[in-house]
Amino acid sequence: MKSRTTRHNVQDAIEKVIQKLKLFRETPPTGLAVFCGAIPYGPPGSEKMEIYVVIPPRPLDIYLYRCNSRFHVEPLLDMFKEKETYGILVMDNSGATFATLKGRHLEIVKSITSGISSKHRAGGQSARRFERLREAEINEYYKRVANYANQIFLGIPDLKGLIIGGPGPSKQYFVDGDYLHYTLKNKILAVVDTSYVDEQGVKEIVRRSSEILKDVRYVEEKNIIQQFLAEVGKDGLAVYGFDEVKKSLEAGNVKTLLLSEDLDLMLISVKCSNCGYSENLTMKPADLVKFEFDLSKRQCPKCGNQGLNIVDRKPLIDFFTELAEKLNVNVEMISSSHEEGEMLLNSFGGVAAILKYKG
Protein backbone atom coordinates (compact mmCIF):
# COMPACT_ATOMS: atom_id res chain seq x y z
CA MET A 1 0.00 0.00 0.00
CA LYS A 2 1.65 3.18 -1.19
CA SER A 3 -0.56 5.57 0.77
CA ARG A 4 0.53 5.94 4.38
CA THR A 5 -2.99 6.98 5.39
CA THR A 6 -4.52 3.89 3.76
CA ARG A 7 -1.91 1.63 5.37
CA HIS A 8 -2.62 3.16 8.78
CA ASN A 9 -6.39 2.76 8.33
CA VAL A 10 -6.04 -0.89 7.31
CA GLN A 11 -3.81 -1.67 10.30
CA ASP A 12 -6.21 0.14 12.61
CA ALA A 13 -9.16 -1.79 11.13
CA ILE A 14 -7.42 -5.16 11.57
CA GLU A 15 -6.66 -4.33 15.20
CA LYS A 16 -10.29 -3.37 15.83
CA VAL A 17 -11.52 -6.60 14.22
CA ILE A 18 -9.16 -8.67 16.40
CA GLN A 19 -10.42 -6.90 19.54
CA LYS A 20 -14.04 -7.42 18.50
CA LEU A 21 -13.52 -11.13 17.79
CA LYS A 22 -12.14 -11.61 21.32
CA LEU A 23 -15.68 -10.92 22.58
CA PHE A 24 -16.87 -14.16 20.94
CA ARG A 25 -15.99 -17.33 22.83
CA GLU A 26 -16.98 -19.43 19.83
CA THR A 27 -18.15 -18.89 16.28
CA PRO A 28 -21.96 -18.58 16.07
CA PRO A 29 -23.70 -21.59 14.42
CA THR A 30 -24.45 -19.60 11.26
CA GLY A 31 -21.03 -17.98 11.05
CA LEU A 32 -19.92 -14.38 11.44
CA ALA A 33 -19.46 -11.38 9.15
CA VAL A 34 -17.30 -8.46 10.29
CA PHE A 35 -17.04 -5.18 8.39
CA CYS A 36 -14.54 -2.56 9.52
CA GLY A 37 -13.11 0.50 7.83
CA ALA A 38 -12.55 4.24 7.77
CA ILE A 39 -15.80 5.76 6.51
CA PRO A 40 -15.49 9.24 4.93
CA TYR A 41 -18.10 11.81 5.93
CA GLY A 42 -16.78 14.62 3.78
CA PRO A 43 -13.37 15.74 2.45
CA PRO A 44 -10.10 13.89 3.22
CA GLY A 45 -9.55 13.82 6.97
CA SER A 46 -13.25 13.38 7.81
CA GLU A 47 -12.96 9.57 8.00
CA LYS A 48 -14.25 7.76 11.06
CA MET A 49 -13.31 4.17 11.91
CA GLU A 50 -16.46 2.05 12.17
CA ILE A 51 -17.04 -1.66 12.77
CA TYR A 52 -20.14 -3.75 12.15
CA VAL A 53 -20.67 -7.36 13.23
CA VAL A 54 -23.41 -9.42 11.59
CA ILE A 55 -24.59 -12.90 12.57
CA PRO A 56 -26.20 -14.26 9.38
CA PRO A 57 -29.76 -15.66 9.52
CA ARG A 58 -28.57 -18.83 7.73
CA PRO A 59 -25.19 -20.61 7.70
CA LEU A 60 -22.47 -18.97 5.62
CA ASP A 61 -20.99 -21.34 3.06
CA ILE A 62 -17.98 -19.21 2.10
CA TYR A 63 -14.83 -17.82 3.68
CA LEU A 64 -13.99 -14.34 2.41
CA TYR A 65 -11.33 -11.81 3.44
CA ARG A 66 -11.15 -8.61 1.43
CA CYS A 67 -9.22 -5.38 1.87
CA ASN A 68 -11.03 -3.01 -0.47
CA SER A 69 -12.65 0.41 -0.84
CA ARG A 70 -16.11 -1.01 -0.12
CA PHE A 71 -17.79 -3.63 2.06
CA HIS A 72 -18.62 -6.87 0.22
CA VAL A 73 -22.12 -7.69 1.45
CA GLU A 74 -23.36 -9.71 -1.55
CA PRO A 75 -23.30 -13.12 0.26
CA LEU A 76 -25.45 -11.65 3.03
CA LEU A 77 -27.82 -9.87 0.66
CA ASP A 78 -28.42 -13.14 -1.17
CA MET A 79 -29.71 -14.66 2.07
CA PHE A 80 -32.41 -12.02 2.29
CA LYS A 81 -33.66 -12.48 -1.25
CA GLU A 82 -37.19 -13.80 -1.28
CA LYS A 83 -37.19 -17.25 -2.83
CA GLU A 84 -40.93 -17.84 -3.31
CA THR A 85 -42.99 -16.22 -6.07
CA TYR A 86 -46.76 -16.10 -6.47
CA GLY A 87 -48.46 -15.72 -9.84
CA ILE A 88 -51.55 -13.52 -10.15
CA LEU A 89 -54.02 -13.54 -13.05
CA VAL A 90 -57.04 -11.24 -13.09
CA MET A 91 -59.44 -11.57 -16.03
CA ASP A 92 -62.89 -11.33 -17.52
CA ASN A 93 -64.20 -11.29 -21.08
CA SER A 94 -62.81 -7.79 -21.69
CA GLY A 95 -59.16 -8.45 -20.88
CA ALA A 96 -56.57 -9.92 -18.52
CA THR A 97 -53.63 -8.77 -16.42
CA PHE A 98 -50.70 -10.98 -15.37
CA ALA A 99 -48.58 -10.16 -12.30
CA THR A 100 -46.04 -11.68 -9.93
CA LEU A 101 -45.63 -11.16 -6.18
CA LYS A 102 -42.21 -11.90 -4.73
CA GLY A 103 -41.41 -10.79 -1.22
CA ARG A 104 -42.21 -7.09 -1.10
CA HIS A 105 -42.25 -6.61 -4.88
CA LEU A 106 -45.50 -6.68 -6.88
CA GLU A 107 -44.85 -6.53 -10.63
CA ILE A 108 -47.39 -6.13 -13.42
CA VAL A 109 -45.93 -8.32 -16.18
CA LYS A 110 -48.47 -7.96 -18.99
CA SER A 111 -51.98 -6.75 -19.82
CA ILE A 112 -54.07 -7.83 -22.82
CA THR A 113 -57.51 -7.06 -24.25
CA SER A 114 -59.83 -9.83 -25.39
CA GLY A 115 -61.09 -8.51 -28.73
CA ILE A 116 -64.39 -10.33 -28.12
CA SER A 117 -67.41 -8.82 -29.88
CA SER A 118 -70.13 -7.32 -27.71
CA LYS A 119 -73.33 -9.30 -27.26
CA HIS A 120 -75.76 -9.22 -30.24
CA ARG A 121 -79.23 -7.84 -29.64
CA ALA A 122 -80.98 -9.11 -32.80
CA GLY A 123 -83.20 -12.21 -32.77
CA GLY A 124 -83.64 -15.28 -34.93
CA GLN A 125 -81.00 -17.29 -36.75
CA SER A 126 -78.74 -14.24 -37.06
CA ALA A 127 -78.52 -13.97 -33.28
CA ARG A 128 -77.78 -17.69 -32.86
CA ARG A 129 -75.08 -17.57 -35.53
CA PHE A 130 -73.53 -14.49 -33.90
CA GLU A 131 -73.63 -16.21 -30.50
CA ARG A 132 -71.75 -19.22 -31.91
CA LEU A 133 -69.13 -16.89 -33.37
CA ARG A 134 -68.84 -15.09 -30.04
CA GLU A 135 -68.39 -18.38 -28.19
CA ALA A 136 -65.58 -19.22 -30.61
CA GLU A 137 -63.98 -15.83 -29.90
CA ILE A 138 -64.21 -16.45 -26.14
CA ASN A 139 -62.63 -19.88 -26.56
CA GLU A 140 -59.75 -18.41 -28.59
CA TYR A 141 -59.32 -15.62 -26.02
CA TYR A 142 -59.12 -18.16 -23.16
CA LYS A 143 -56.48 -20.07 -25.14
CA ARG A 144 -54.54 -16.83 -25.56
CA VAL A 145 -54.77 -16.09 -21.81
CA ALA A 146 -53.54 -19.62 -21.07
CA ASN A 147 -50.62 -19.26 -23.50
CA TYR A 148 -49.48 -16.04 -21.82
CA ALA A 149 -49.93 -17.60 -18.37
CA ASN A 150 -47.85 -20.61 -19.43
CA GLN A 151 -45.12 -18.38 -20.88
CA ILE A 152 -44.97 -16.10 -17.84
CA PHE A 153 -45.49 -18.47 -14.90
CA LEU A 154 -44.01 -21.79 -16.05
CA GLY A 155 -40.63 -20.08 -16.42
CA ILE A 156 -40.53 -19.21 -12.71
CA PRO A 157 -38.61 -22.02 -10.94
CA ASP A 158 -39.75 -21.06 -7.44
CA LEU A 159 -43.45 -20.49 -8.21
CA LYS A 160 -45.31 -21.12 -4.97
CA GLY A 161 -48.83 -20.87 -6.36
CA LEU A 162 -51.27 -19.12 -8.67
CA ILE A 163 -54.23 -16.95 -7.66
CA ILE A 164 -56.88 -16.16 -10.26
CA GLY A 165 -59.53 -13.47 -9.94
CA GLY A 166 -61.84 -11.14 -11.79
CA PRO A 167 -65.44 -9.90 -11.99
CA GLY A 168 -68.18 -12.23 -13.16
CA PRO A 169 -68.07 -15.94 -14.04
CA SER A 170 -65.38 -15.80 -16.77
CA LYS A 171 -62.53 -16.70 -14.43
CA GLN A 172 -64.31 -19.86 -13.26
CA TYR A 173 -65.11 -20.96 -16.82
CA PHE A 174 -61.43 -20.47 -17.62
CA VAL A 175 -60.27 -22.45 -14.58
CA ASP A 176 -62.75 -25.29 -15.19
CA GLY A 177 -61.89 -25.52 -18.89
CA ASP A 178 -58.96 -27.36 -20.41
CA TYR A 179 -56.81 -24.28 -21.02
CA LEU A 180 -54.01 -23.98 -18.47
CA HIS A 181 -50.97 -26.25 -18.40
CA TYR A 182 -51.57 -28.99 -15.81
CA THR A 183 -48.58 -27.79 -13.74
CA LEU A 184 -50.17 -24.36 -13.30
CA LYS A 185 -53.62 -25.83 -12.77
CA ASN A 186 -52.26 -27.86 -9.86
CA LYS A 187 -50.78 -24.69 -8.36
CA ILE A 188 -54.05 -22.70 -8.24
CA LEU A 189 -54.47 -21.63 -4.61
CA ALA A 190 -57.70 -19.63 -4.90
CA VAL A 191 -60.22 -18.10 -7.29
CA VAL A 192 -61.46 -14.74 -5.95
CA ASP A 193 -63.94 -12.06 -7.00
CA THR A 194 -62.65 -8.60 -7.92
CA SER A 195 -64.20 -5.46 -9.37
CA TYR A 196 -61.43 -4.74 -11.89
CA VAL A 197 -59.16 -6.55 -14.36
CA ASP A 198 -56.31 -4.01 -14.40
CA GLU A 199 -53.66 -3.17 -11.79
CA GLN A 200 -56.42 -2.31 -9.32
CA GLY A 201 -57.76 -5.82 -9.78
CA VAL A 202 -54.33 -7.29 -9.04
CA LYS A 203 -54.16 -5.30 -5.80
CA GLU A 204 -57.68 -6.46 -4.96
CA ILE A 205 -56.57 -10.07 -5.32
CA VAL A 206 -53.64 -9.47 -2.97
CA ARG A 207 -55.91 -7.79 -0.44
CA ARG A 208 -58.60 -10.48 -0.58
CA SER A 209 -56.06 -13.31 -0.44
CA SER A 210 -54.32 -11.99 2.67
CA GLU A 211 -54.76 -15.28 4.55
CA ILE A 212 -53.09 -17.25 1.75
CA LEU A 213 -50.35 -14.63 1.36
CA LYS A 214 -49.95 -13.87 5.08
CA ASP A 215 -46.26 -14.86 5.07
CA VAL A 216 -45.40 -12.73 2.02
CA ARG A 217 -43.46 -9.63 3.08
CA TYR A 218 -45.45 -7.32 0.76
CA VAL A 219 -48.67 -8.24 2.57
CA GLU A 220 -47.04 -8.16 6.02
CA GLU A 221 -45.73 -4.62 5.49
CA LYS A 222 -49.06 -3.30 4.20
CA ASN A 223 -50.88 -4.82 7.20
CA ILE A 224 -48.37 -3.33 9.66
CA ILE A 225 -48.78 0.18 8.21
CA GLN A 226 -52.57 -0.20 8.11
CA GLN A 227 -52.47 -1.07 11.82
CA PHE A 228 -50.35 2.03 12.50
CA LEU A 229 -52.69 4.26 10.43
CA ALA A 230 -55.70 2.91 12.32
CA GLU A 231 -54.07 3.98 15.61
CA VAL A 232 -53.22 7.41 14.17
CA GLY A 233 -56.82 7.83 12.96
CA LYS A 234 -58.31 7.26 16.40
CA ASP A 235 -55.56 9.22 18.19
CA GLY A 236 -54.49 6.00 19.83
CA LEU A 237 -51.31 3.97 20.24
CA ALA A 238 -49.14 5.62 17.60
CA VAL A 239 -46.37 8.23 17.43
CA TYR A 240 -44.09 9.42 14.62
CA GLY A 241 -41.14 11.73 14.09
CA PHE A 242 -37.66 11.64 15.64
CA ASP A 243 -38.41 13.29 18.99
CA GLU A 244 -41.67 11.47 19.76
CA VAL A 245 -40.40 8.04 18.77
CA LYS A 246 -37.11 8.48 20.68
CA LYS A 247 -39.01 9.63 23.76
CA SER A 248 -41.39 6.65 23.60
CA LEU A 249 -38.51 4.19 23.09
CA GLU A 250 -36.59 5.52 26.08
CA ALA A 251 -39.76 5.31 28.18
CA GLY A 252 -40.11 1.62 27.28
CA ASN A 253 -43.47 2.23 25.63
CA VAL A 254 -42.83 0.98 22.07
CA LYS A 255 -44.33 -2.30 20.91
CA THR A 256 -43.18 -2.05 17.27
CA LEU A 257 -40.73 0.40 15.69
CA LEU A 258 -41.38 1.23 12.02
CA LEU A 259 -38.50 2.49 9.88
CA SER A 260 -38.48 3.28 6.18
CA GLU A 261 -35.68 1.56 4.28
CA ASP A 262 -35.27 4.77 2.26
CA LEU A 263 -34.72 6.96 5.33
CA ASP A 264 -31.64 8.88 4.17
CA LEU A 265 -30.84 11.01 7.21
CA MET A 266 -27.87 11.32 9.56
CA LEU A 267 -28.11 11.96 13.29
CA ILE A 268 -25.51 14.57 14.22
CA SER A 269 -24.50 15.15 17.84
CA VAL A 270 -22.99 18.58 18.53
CA LYS A 271 -21.24 19.60 21.76
CA CYS A 272 -19.58 22.77 23.02
CA SER A 273 -16.00 22.21 24.20
CA ASN A 274 -16.27 25.18 26.58
CA CYS A 275 -19.52 24.74 28.52
CA GLY A 276 -20.69 21.23 27.60
CA TYR A 277 -23.86 22.37 25.81
CA SER A 278 -25.12 19.64 23.44
CA GLU A 279 -27.79 19.17 20.79
CA ASN A 280 -28.87 16.57 18.23
CA LEU A 281 -29.81 17.36 14.64
CA THR A 282 -30.88 15.32 11.63
CA MET A 283 -29.81 16.11 8.08
CA LYS A 284 -29.06 14.55 4.71
CA PRO A 285 -25.46 13.31 4.21
CA ALA A 286 -25.02 15.76 1.32
CA ASP A 287 -25.57 18.70 3.70
CA LEU A 288 -23.00 17.57 6.26
CA VAL A 289 -19.91 19.26 4.79
CA LYS A 290 -21.57 22.68 4.63
CA PHE A 291 -23.03 22.22 8.12
CA GLU A 292 -19.60 21.38 9.55
CA PHE A 293 -18.10 24.46 7.87
CA ASP A 294 -20.87 26.74 9.20
CA LEU A 295 -20.64 25.16 12.66
CA SER A 296 -17.03 26.32 13.06
CA LYS A 297 -18.25 29.93 12.86
CA ARG A 298 -21.36 29.50 14.97
CA GLN A 299 -21.58 30.70 18.57
CA CYS A 300 -22.71 28.39 21.34
CA PRO A 301 -26.25 29.42 22.38
CA LYS A 302 -25.32 28.83 26.03
CA CYS A 303 -21.87 30.39 26.55
CA GLY A 304 -21.53 32.47 23.37
CA ASN A 305 -18.11 31.03 22.43
CA GLN A 306 -17.17 29.37 19.14
CA GLY A 307 -16.57 25.95 20.63
CA LEU A 308 -19.20 23.82 18.88
CA ASN A 309 -17.96 20.53 17.39
CA ILE A 310 -19.50 17.38 15.94
CA VAL A 311 -18.83 14.62 18.46
CA ASP A 312 -20.81 11.84 16.78
CA ARG A 313 -22.52 11.15 13.47
CA LYS A 314 -24.61 8.14 12.62
CA PRO A 315 -27.25 7.09 10.08
CA LEU A 316 -30.65 7.64 11.70
CA ILE A 317 -31.65 4.06 10.87
CA ASP A 318 -28.61 2.76 12.79
CA PHE A 319 -29.40 4.98 15.78
CA PHE A 320 -32.96 3.68 16.10
CA THR A 321 -32.17 0.02 15.39
CA GLU A 322 -29.37 0.00 17.98
CA LEU A 323 -31.59 1.68 20.57
CA ALA A 324 -34.43 -0.76 19.82
CA GLU A 325 -32.05 -3.72 20.11
CA LYS A 326 -30.89 -2.57 23.55
CA LEU A 327 -34.51 -2.29 24.68
CA ASN A 328 -35.59 -5.57 23.02
CA VAL A 329 -38.12 -3.81 20.77
CA ASN A 330 -39.41 -5.36 17.55
CA VAL A 331 -38.21 -3.43 14.46
CA GLU A 332 -40.00 -3.51 11.09
CA MET A 333 -38.08 -2.20 8.08
CA ILE A 334 -40.64 -0.98 5.54
CA SER A 335 -40.02 -0.70 1.79
CA SER A 336 -41.35 2.34 -0.06
CA SER A 337 -42.17 0.21 -3.12
CA HIS A 338 -45.87 0.19 -2.16
CA GLU A 339 -48.37 2.93 -1.24
CA GLU A 340 -48.25 2.33 2.50
CA GLY A 341 -44.45 2.42 2.49
CA GLU A 342 -44.45 5.69 0.54
CA MET A 343 -46.86 7.14 3.09
CA LEU A 344 -44.58 6.17 6.00
CA LEU A 345 -41.62 7.88 4.32
CA ASN A 346 -43.29 11.00 2.91
CA SER A 347 -46.09 11.70 5.41
CA PHE A 348 -44.54 10.48 8.68
CA GLY A 349 -40.84 11.17 8.12
CA GLY A 350 -39.86 7.50 7.82
CA VAL A 351 -39.87 6.95 11.60
CA ALA A 352 -42.94 5.77 13.52
CA ALA A 353 -43.97 3.47 16.34
CA ILE A 354 -46.94 1.47 17.60
CA LEU A 355 -47.13 1.88 21.38
CA LYS A 356 -47.85 -0.55 24.20
CA TYR A 357 -50.12 1.87 26.05
CA LYS A 358 -51.31 5.43 25.73
CA GLY A 359 -48.80 7.76 27.35
XYZ file of C-alpha atoms in Angstrom:
359
model
C 0.000 0.000 0.000
C 1.654 3.184 -1.189
C -0.562 5.569 0.772
C 0.530 5.945 4.378
C -2.994 6.980 5.391
C -4.516 3.894 3.764
C -1.910 1.634 5.368
C -2.617 3.160 8.781
C -6.395 2.763 8.334
C -6.040 -0.891 7.313
C -3.808 -1.668 10.296
C -6.214 0.137 12.610
C -9.165 -1.786 11.135
C -7.417 -5.155 11.565
C -6.664 -4.331 15.203
C -10.292 -3.368 15.834
C -11.517 -6.601 14.218
C -9.164 -8.665 16.402
C -10.420 -6.902 19.539
C -14.043 -7.416 18.501
C -13.519 -11.126 17.792
C -12.144 -11.606 21.318
C -15.682 -10.919 22.578
C -16.872 -14.160 20.939
C -15.987 -17.333 22.830
C -16.983 -19.428 19.833
C -18.153 -18.895 16.277
C -21.963 -18.582 16.067
C -23.702 -21.586 14.418
C -24.452 -19.600 11.257
C -21.028 -17.978 11.051
C -19.920 -14.382 11.440
C -19.465 -11.383 9.150
C -17.297 -8.460 10.293
C -17.042 -5.178 8.393
C -14.542 -2.563 9.516
C -13.107 0.497 7.827
C -12.549 4.244 7.769
C -15.802 5.757 6.509
C -15.490 9.236 4.929
C -18.099 11.808 5.931
C -16.779 14.619 3.778
C -13.372 15.742 2.449
C -10.099 13.890 3.218
C -9.552 13.818 6.967
C -13.251 13.383 7.814
C -12.962 9.568 7.999
C -14.247 7.758 11.060
C -13.311 4.170 11.907
C -16.458 2.051 12.173
C -17.039 -1.657 12.767
C -20.141 -3.746 12.155
C -20.666 -7.358 13.227
C -23.406 -9.418 11.591
C -24.588 -12.897 12.571
C -26.198 -14.263 9.379
C -29.755 -15.659 9.523
C -28.567 -18.825 7.731
C -25.190 -20.606 7.704
C -22.472 -18.969 5.623
C -20.989 -21.336 3.062
C -17.983 -19.206 2.100
C -14.827 -17.815 3.676
C -13.988 -14.345 2.412
C -11.334 -11.814 3.443
C -11.146 -8.612 1.433
C -9.217 -5.378 1.870
C -11.026 -3.009 -0.466
C -12.645 0.407 -0.836
C -16.108 -1.014 -0.120
C -17.789 -3.627 2.062
C -18.620 -6.873 0.222
C -22.124 -7.688 1.454
C -23.362 -9.711 -1.546
C -23.297 -13.123 0.255
C -25.455 -11.653 3.029
C -27.822 -9.865 0.655
C -28.418 -13.139 -1.170
C -29.709 -14.661 2.075
C -32.412 -12.017 2.295
C -33.664 -12.482 -1.252
C -37.192 -13.798 -1.282
C -37.186 -17.248 -2.830
C -40.927 -17.843 -3.314
C -42.990 -16.219 -6.065
C -46.765 -16.097 -6.465
C -48.458 -15.721 -9.841
C -51.551 -13.521 -10.147
C -54.020 -13.543 -13.047
C -57.041 -11.240 -13.087
C -59.436 -11.573 -16.034
C -62.894 -11.326 -17.521
C -64.196 -11.287 -21.082
C -62.809 -7.793 -21.690
C -59.156 -8.452 -20.879
C -56.569 -9.916 -18.525
C -53.627 -8.772 -16.415
C -50.702 -10.975 -15.369
C -48.578 -10.158 -12.301
C -46.042 -11.683 -9.926
C -45.627 -11.156 -6.184
C -42.205 -11.902 -4.734
C -41.414 -10.790 -1.216
C -42.207 -7.092 -1.103
C -42.253 -6.609 -4.876
C -45.498 -6.679 -6.877
C -44.855 -6.527 -10.633
C -47.389 -6.131 -13.415
C -45.930 -8.318 -16.177
C -48.465 -7.959 -18.988
C -51.979 -6.750 -19.818
C -54.069 -7.827 -22.818
C -57.507 -7.061 -24.247
C -59.833 -9.828 -25.389
C -61.091 -8.512 -28.731
C -64.389 -10.330 -28.115
C -67.408 -8.821 -29.879
C -70.130 -7.320 -27.708
C -73.335 -9.303 -27.258
C -75.758 -9.224 -30.237
C -79.232 -7.837 -29.640
C -80.979 -9.108 -32.804
C -83.199 -12.212 -32.768
C -83.643 -15.283 -34.931
C -80.998 -17.294 -36.746
C -78.736 -14.243 -37.057
C -78.515 -13.973 -33.275
C -77.783 -17.686 -32.863
C -75.078 -17.573 -35.535
C -73.534 -14.490 -33.895
C -73.627 -16.209 -30.499
C -71.754 -19.223 -31.910
C -69.135 -16.889 -33.366
C -68.845 -15.086 -30.040
C -68.385 -18.384 -28.194
C -65.581 -19.224 -30.612
C -63.976 -15.834 -29.903
C -64.213 -16.453 -26.145
C -62.628 -19.877 -26.565
C -59.748 -18.414 -28.587
C -59.323 -15.624 -26.020
C -59.121 -18.156 -23.161
C -56.480 -20.066 -25.139
C -54.536 -16.832 -25.556
C -54.769 -16.095 -21.814
C -53.542 -19.619 -21.071
C -50.617 -19.262 -23.496
C -49.480 -16.044 -21.824
C -49.934 -17.601 -18.374
C -47.854 -20.605 -19.427
C -45.116 -18.381 -20.879
C -44.973 -16.100 -17.836
C -45.493 -18.469 -14.904
C -44.011 -21.794 -16.054
C -40.632 -20.081 -16.421
C -40.532 -19.207 -12.708
C -38.608 -22.020 -10.941
C -39.750 -21.059 -7.438
C -43.451 -20.490 -8.210
C -45.313 -21.116 -4.966
C -48.825 -20.867 -6.361
C -51.266 -19.118 -8.672
C -54.231 -16.953 -7.659
C -56.879 -16.159 -10.258
C -59.531 -13.468 -9.940
C -61.842 -11.140 -11.785
C -65.436 -9.897 -11.994
C -68.183 -12.226 -13.158
C -68.068 -15.941 -14.036
C -65.376 -15.799 -16.768
C -62.530 -16.702 -14.427
C -64.313 -19.857 -13.256
C -65.112 -20.959 -16.825
C -61.430 -20.465 -17.623
C -60.269 -22.453 -14.582
C -62.751 -25.288 -15.191
C -61.888 -25.517 -18.891
C -58.960 -27.358 -20.413
C -56.813 -24.278 -21.022
C -54.010 -23.976 -18.469
C -50.974 -26.246 -18.396
C -51.575 -28.991 -15.812
C -48.584 -27.793 -13.738
C -50.168 -24.361 -13.303
C -53.620 -25.825 -12.766
C -52.256 -27.858 -9.856
C -50.778 -24.688 -8.357
C -54.049 -22.697 -8.237
C -54.473 -21.626 -4.610
C -57.697 -19.631 -4.902
C -60.215 -18.095 -7.288
C -61.460 -14.745 -5.949
C -63.935 -12.059 -6.999
C -62.648 -8.600 -7.917
C -64.202 -5.460 -9.374
C -61.426 -4.742 -11.894
C -59.163 -6.553 -14.356
C -56.306 -4.011 -14.404
C -53.659 -3.172 -11.791
C -56.422 -2.311 -9.324
C -57.764 -5.822 -9.780
C -54.333 -7.293 -9.044
C -54.161 -5.299 -5.798
C -57.684 -6.459 -4.955
C -56.573 -10.071 -5.321
C -53.635 -9.474 -2.971
C -55.912 -7.789 -0.441
C -58.599 -10.479 -0.576
C -56.057 -13.308 -0.440
C -54.317 -11.990 2.674
C -54.761 -15.277 4.548
C -53.089 -17.250 1.747
C -50.349 -14.632 1.360
C -49.952 -13.874 5.076
C -46.263 -14.860 5.069
C -45.402 -12.733 2.018
C -43.457 -9.634 3.081
C -45.447 -7.323 0.760
C -48.672 -8.236 2.573
C -47.038 -8.158 6.017
C -45.732 -4.621 5.488
C -49.063 -3.302 4.201
C -50.876 -4.822 7.201
C -48.374 -3.328 9.660
C -48.775 0.182 8.206
C -52.569 -0.201 8.112
C -52.465 -1.067 11.818
C -50.347 2.035 12.496
C -52.690 4.265 10.435
C -55.699 2.915 12.323
C -54.067 3.977 15.610
C -53.224 7.406 14.172
C -56.818 7.830 12.963
C -58.309 7.257 16.399
C -55.559 9.215 18.193
C -54.492 5.996 19.825
C -51.312 3.965 20.237
C -49.138 5.617 17.595
C -46.365 8.226 17.432
C -44.095 9.418 14.619
C -41.142 11.729 14.088
C -37.660 11.638 15.639
C -38.415 13.289 18.990
C -41.668 11.473 19.763
C -40.398 8.037 18.770
C -37.111 8.481 20.679
C -39.009 9.630 23.764
C -41.386 6.646 23.604
C -38.506 4.191 23.088
C -36.586 5.520 26.077
C -39.759 5.306 28.176
C -40.111 1.618 27.284
C -43.470 2.233 25.627
C -42.831 0.984 22.071
C -44.330 -2.300 20.907
C -43.183 -2.055 17.270
C -40.733 0.398 15.691
C -41.383 1.227 12.021
C -38.495 2.495 9.884
C -38.482 3.281 6.178
C -35.677 1.561 4.281
C -35.268 4.766 2.265
C -34.725 6.962 5.330
C -31.641 8.883 4.168
C -30.837 11.008 7.212
C -27.871 11.317 9.558
C -28.115 11.957 13.288
C -25.514 14.568 14.216
C -24.498 15.147 17.840
C -22.991 18.578 18.531
C -21.241 19.597 21.763
C -19.578 22.775 23.019
C -15.999 22.213 24.200
C -16.274 25.180 26.581
C -19.521 24.741 28.519
C -20.689 21.231 27.600
C -23.861 22.369 25.808
C -25.121 19.641 23.444
C -27.790 19.173 20.786
C -28.866 16.567 18.226
C -29.814 17.356 14.640
C -30.885 15.323 11.628
C -29.815 16.106 8.077
C -29.062 14.550 4.713
C -25.464 13.314 4.212
C -25.017 15.765 1.324
C -25.575 18.704 3.697
C -23.002 17.570 6.256
C -19.907 19.257 4.791
C -21.570 22.679 4.632
C -23.029 22.219 8.124
C -19.604 21.384 9.546
C -18.102 24.464 7.872
C -20.873 26.738 9.202
C -20.636 25.161 12.663
C -17.028 26.320 13.061
C -18.252 29.932 12.858
C -21.363 29.504 14.972
C -21.575 30.704 18.568
C -22.713 28.394 21.342
C -26.255 29.416 22.385
C -25.322 28.828 26.034
C -21.868 30.391 26.549
C -21.526 32.469 23.370
C -18.112 31.031 22.427
C -17.170 29.370 19.141
C -16.574 25.945 20.628
C -19.201 23.821 18.883
C -17.962 20.527 17.393
C -19.497 17.381 15.936
C -18.826 14.619 18.463
C -20.813 11.840 16.784
C -22.519 11.147 13.469
C -24.607 8.137 12.621
C -27.254 7.093 10.081
C -30.649 7.642 11.699
C -31.649 4.064 10.872
C -28.611 2.755 12.793
C -29.397 4.977 15.778
C -32.958 3.682 16.103
C -32.173 0.018 15.394
C -29.369 -0.002 17.979
C -31.588 1.682 20.575
C -34.426 -0.757 19.824
C -32.053 -3.718 20.111
C -30.895 -2.570 23.551
C -34.513 -2.291 24.678
C -35.589 -5.573 23.018
C -38.122 -3.808 20.771
C -39.410 -5.363 17.546
C -38.207 -3.427 14.457
C -39.998 -3.510 11.095
C -38.077 -2.197 8.076
C -40.635 -0.983 5.540
C -40.024 -0.703 1.793
C -41.351 2.342 -0.061
C -42.170 0.213 -3.122
C -45.868 0.191 -2.158
C -48.374 2.928 -1.242
C -48.253 2.328 2.500
C -44.447 2.424 2.492
C -44.450 5.694 0.535
C -46.856 7.141 3.092
C -44.580 6.171 6.000
C -41.623 7.882 4.320
C -43.285 11.002 2.913
C -46.093 11.705 5.414
C -44.543 10.482 8.677
C -40.838 11.174 8.116
C -39.862 7.504 7.820
C -39.869 6.954 11.603
C -42.936 5.769 13.523
C -43.975 3.465 16.337
C -46.936 1.474 17.603
C -47.127 1.879 21.377
C -47.854 -0.548 24.203
C -50.116 1.866 26.052
C -51.313 5.429 25.730
C -48.796 7.757 27.345
